[in-house]
Short mmCIF file of C-alpha atoms in Angstrom, two decimals:
data_model
loop_
_atom_site.label_atom_id
_atom_site.label_comp_id
_atom_site.label_asym_id
_atom_site.label_seq_id
_atom_site.Cartn_x
_atom_site.Cartn_y
_atom_site.Cartn_z
CA UNK R 12 -51.58 103.77 -137.29
CA UNK R 13 -50.58 106.19 -134.34
CA UNK R 14 -53.76 104.95 -132.57
CA UNK R 15 -52.44 101.38 -132.78
CA UNK R 16 -49.06 102.08 -131.55
CA UNK R 17 -50.67 104.15 -128.46
CA UNK R 18 -52.95 101.05 -127.91
CA UNK R 19 -49.90 98.75 -128.03
CA UNK R 20 -47.79 100.93 -125.76
CA UNK R 21 -50.71 101.36 -123.16
CA UNK R 22 -51.24 97.45 -123.12
CA UNK R 23 -47.46 96.98 -122.74
CA UNK R 24 -47.57 99.41 -119.82
CA UNK R 25 -50.52 97.85 -118.18
CA UNK R 26 -48.79 94.28 -118.53
CA UNK R 27 -45.53 95.62 -117.29
CA UNK R 28 -47.32 97.14 -114.17
CA UNK R 29 -48.97 93.82 -113.36
CA UNK R 30 -45.67 92.13 -113.70
CA UNK R 31 -43.79 94.44 -111.38
CA UNK R 32 -42.88 92.85 -107.98
CA UNK R 33 -44.93 93.75 -105.07
CA UNK R 34 -43.39 95.05 -101.79
CA UNK R 35 -40.82 92.60 -100.72
CA UNK R 36 -41.96 90.32 -97.85
CA UNK R 37 -39.54 88.38 -95.46
CA UNK R 38 -40.60 84.95 -94.56
CA UNK R 39 -38.85 82.87 -91.84
CA UNK R 40 -39.16 79.17 -91.02
CA UNK R 41 -39.57 78.49 -87.19
CA UNK R 42 -38.30 75.24 -85.83
CA UNK R 43 -37.76 74.15 -82.27
CA UNK R 44 -38.21 71.69 -79.42
CA UNK R 45 -39.64 71.75 -76.01
CA UNK R 46 -36.61 71.62 -73.55
CA UNK R 47 -38.59 71.55 -70.31
CA UNK R 48 -41.91 70.53 -68.93
CA UNK R 49 -44.46 67.67 -69.53
CA UNK R 50 -44.20 67.91 -73.29
CA UNK R 51 -40.38 67.59 -73.20
CA UNK R 52 -39.05 66.49 -76.53
CA UNK R 53 -42.16 67.82 -78.61
CA UNK R 54 -41.26 69.48 -81.77
CA UNK R 55 -42.16 72.89 -82.89
CA UNK R 56 -42.48 74.04 -86.53
CA UNK R 57 -44.10 76.83 -88.59
CA UNK R 58 -43.30 80.16 -90.35
CA UNK R 59 -43.76 83.74 -89.84
CA UNK R 60 -43.83 86.61 -92.37
CA UNK R 61 -43.47 90.52 -92.15
CA UNK R 62 -42.45 93.37 -94.41
CA UNK R 63 -38.74 93.05 -95.23
CA UNK R 64 -36.83 95.62 -92.86
CA UNK R 65 -34.13 97.84 -94.22
CA UNK R 66 -30.52 96.82 -93.62
CA UNK R 67 -29.51 97.66 -90.05
CA UNK R 68 -33.12 98.14 -88.84
CA UNK R 69 -33.72 98.30 -85.03
CA UNK R 70 -37.27 97.92 -83.78
CA UNK R 71 -40.29 95.94 -84.38
CA UNK R 72 -42.60 95.23 -87.40
CA UNK R 73 -46.07 93.88 -87.33
CA UNK R 74 -46.55 90.36 -88.58
CA UNK R 75 -48.61 89.69 -91.65
CA UNK R 76 -48.53 85.88 -91.56
CA UNK R 77 -47.94 83.13 -88.82
CA UNK R 78 -48.51 79.43 -88.51
CA UNK R 79 -47.05 77.21 -85.75
CA UNK R 80 -47.60 73.42 -85.34
CA UNK R 81 -47.14 72.43 -81.65
CA UNK R 82 -48.44 69.36 -79.64
CA UNK R 83 -50.86 68.21 -82.34
CA UNK R 84 -52.39 71.64 -82.68
CA UNK R 85 -52.03 74.52 -85.49
CA UNK R 86 -51.82 78.03 -84.24
CA UNK R 87 -52.35 80.82 -86.82
CA UNK R 88 -52.21 84.67 -86.78
CA UNK R 89 -56.03 85.22 -86.77
CA UNK R 90 -56.13 82.94 -83.56
CA UNK R 91 -53.51 85.28 -81.55
CA UNK R 92 -54.78 87.39 -78.76
CA UNK R 93 -56.20 90.77 -79.93
CA UNK R 94 -54.88 92.55 -76.81
CA UNK R 95 -51.21 91.95 -77.65
CA UNK R 96 -49.83 93.29 -81.09
CA UNK R 97 -47.92 90.39 -82.87
CA UNK R 98 -44.53 91.81 -83.66
CA UNK R 99 -41.20 90.68 -85.02
CA UNK R 100 -38.22 92.29 -83.29
CA UNK R 101 -34.85 93.35 -84.89
CA UNK R 102 -31.48 94.48 -83.91
CA UNK R 103 -29.06 95.70 -86.54
CA UNK R 104 -31.25 94.21 -89.21
CA UNK R 105 -31.21 90.72 -87.58
CA UNK R 106 -34.35 88.99 -86.42
CA UNK R 107 -34.52 88.52 -82.73
CA UNK R 108 -37.74 86.64 -82.73
CA UNK R 109 -41.37 87.29 -82.41
CA UNK R 110 -43.81 88.38 -79.58
CA UNK R 111 -47.04 86.64 -79.84
CA UNK R 112 -49.57 85.40 -77.44
CA UNK R 113 -52.37 82.51 -77.56
CA UNK R 114 -53.47 82.70 -73.90
CA UNK R 115 -57.26 82.71 -74.26
CA UNK R 116 -59.22 79.59 -74.47
CA UNK R 117 -59.25 76.26 -72.78
CA UNK R 118 -55.63 74.83 -71.98
CA UNK R 119 -57.13 71.37 -71.61
CA UNK R 120 -58.36 71.69 -75.18
CA UNK R 121 -55.40 73.39 -76.90
CA UNK R 122 -52.21 74.49 -74.96
CA UNK R 123 -51.83 78.16 -74.25
CA UNK R 124 -48.82 79.67 -75.87
CA UNK R 125 -46.50 82.68 -75.70
CA UNK R 126 -43.72 83.34 -78.09
CA UNK R 127 -40.97 85.64 -76.76
CA UNK R 128 -38.17 87.37 -78.88
CA UNK R 129 -34.65 87.30 -77.76
CA UNK R 130 -33.08 90.46 -76.26
CA UNK R 131 -29.72 90.41 -77.82
CA UNK R 132 -30.02 87.63 -80.12
CA UNK R 133 -32.50 85.11 -81.78
CA UNK R 134 -30.87 82.21 -79.76
CA UNK R 135 -32.65 83.68 -76.87
CA UNK R 136 -36.13 83.46 -78.26
CA UNK R 137 -38.36 80.90 -76.71
CA UNK R 138 -41.85 79.40 -76.41
CA UNK R 139 -43.71 79.14 -73.20
CA UNK R 140 -46.74 76.87 -72.88
CA UNK R 141 -49.57 75.91 -70.41
CA UNK R 142 -51.73 72.86 -70.75
CA UNK R 143 -53.48 73.08 -67.19
CA UNK R 144 -54.31 76.91 -66.88
CA UNK R 145 -52.07 77.21 -63.87
CA UNK R 146 -49.44 79.16 -65.69
CA UNK R 147 -46.29 78.50 -67.55
CA UNK R 148 -45.35 74.87 -67.18
CA UNK R 149 -42.77 74.28 -70.11
CA UNK R 150 -40.42 76.05 -72.34
CA UNK R 151 -39.10 75.45 -75.80
CA UNK R 152 -36.17 76.83 -77.75
CA UNK R 153 -36.95 78.31 -81.18
CA UNK R 154 -34.70 78.72 -84.41
CA UNK R 155 -35.58 81.24 -87.03
CA UNK R 156 -34.33 80.55 -90.58
CA UNK R 157 -34.90 83.00 -93.46
CA UNK R 158 -36.56 81.41 -96.47
CA UNK R 159 -35.24 82.70 -99.61
CA UNK R 160 -37.85 83.48 -102.19
CA UNK R 161 -37.50 83.59 -105.98
CA UNK R 162 -37.15 87.00 -107.39
CA UNK R 163 -38.84 87.66 -110.76
CA UNK R 164 -36.53 87.71 -113.60
CA UNK R 165 -36.14 91.34 -114.68
CA UNK R 166 -36.03 90.47 -118.46
CA UNK R 167 -39.52 89.01 -118.16
CA UNK R 168 -41.43 92.25 -118.47
CA UNK R 169 -38.86 93.58 -121.15
CA UNK R 170 -39.51 90.42 -123.23
CA UNK R 171 -43.33 91.07 -123.01
CA UNK R 172 -42.87 94.66 -124.11
CA UNK R 173 -40.66 93.63 -127.01
CA UNK R 174 -43.21 90.82 -128.18
CA UNK R 175 -45.91 93.51 -128.12
CA UNK R 176 -43.74 96.08 -130.04
CA UNK R 177 -42.79 93.48 -132.57
CA UNK R 178 -46.50 92.53 -132.96
CA UNK R 179 -47.33 96.24 -133.40
CA UNK R 180 -44.76 96.78 -136.09
CA UNK R 181 -45.78 93.64 -137.94
CA UNK R 182 -49.42 94.74 -137.97
CA UNK R 183 -48.48 98.12 -139.17
CA UNK R 184 -46.36 96.86 -142.05
CA UNK R 185 -49.12 94.40 -143.23
CA UNK R 186 -50.76 95.61 -146.38
CA UNK R 187 -54.37 96.71 -146.30
#
């Protein structure tokens, strides 16, 4: 009987640990448009993710996800230049933008890009692109919008534990 209760408690603890929320990650949508250059009017869209910074955080965090669609091409974090650490920059807990480069490869096949964080606010963040290999030939403005993510209901793990306890009690009271 005691062994059954211990087994039920161990199972409940294992399930509860599996349902516990992982480290919170922040996800932002990226939208924008080219303001200058031969691709003027082209749209920019994507997303960027990183660990959620503490309130009032000043500094940078390494990116853990990134996708960007621009000029008919998709750019991902694994395509970024290895020489430049992809970072999200913050001031007072507010996102200023990201520093990320895609400057290796053939610009005639896929435009070379550089995303630059703002210095005082996210409204200063921009994208620079090159389609010829001759250097920056166009610029685009970027807007970062936080994506709210569903937070697990705290009662969920408690309900699982209550159901397991009820099952253990019912089994215990059943005549042999």
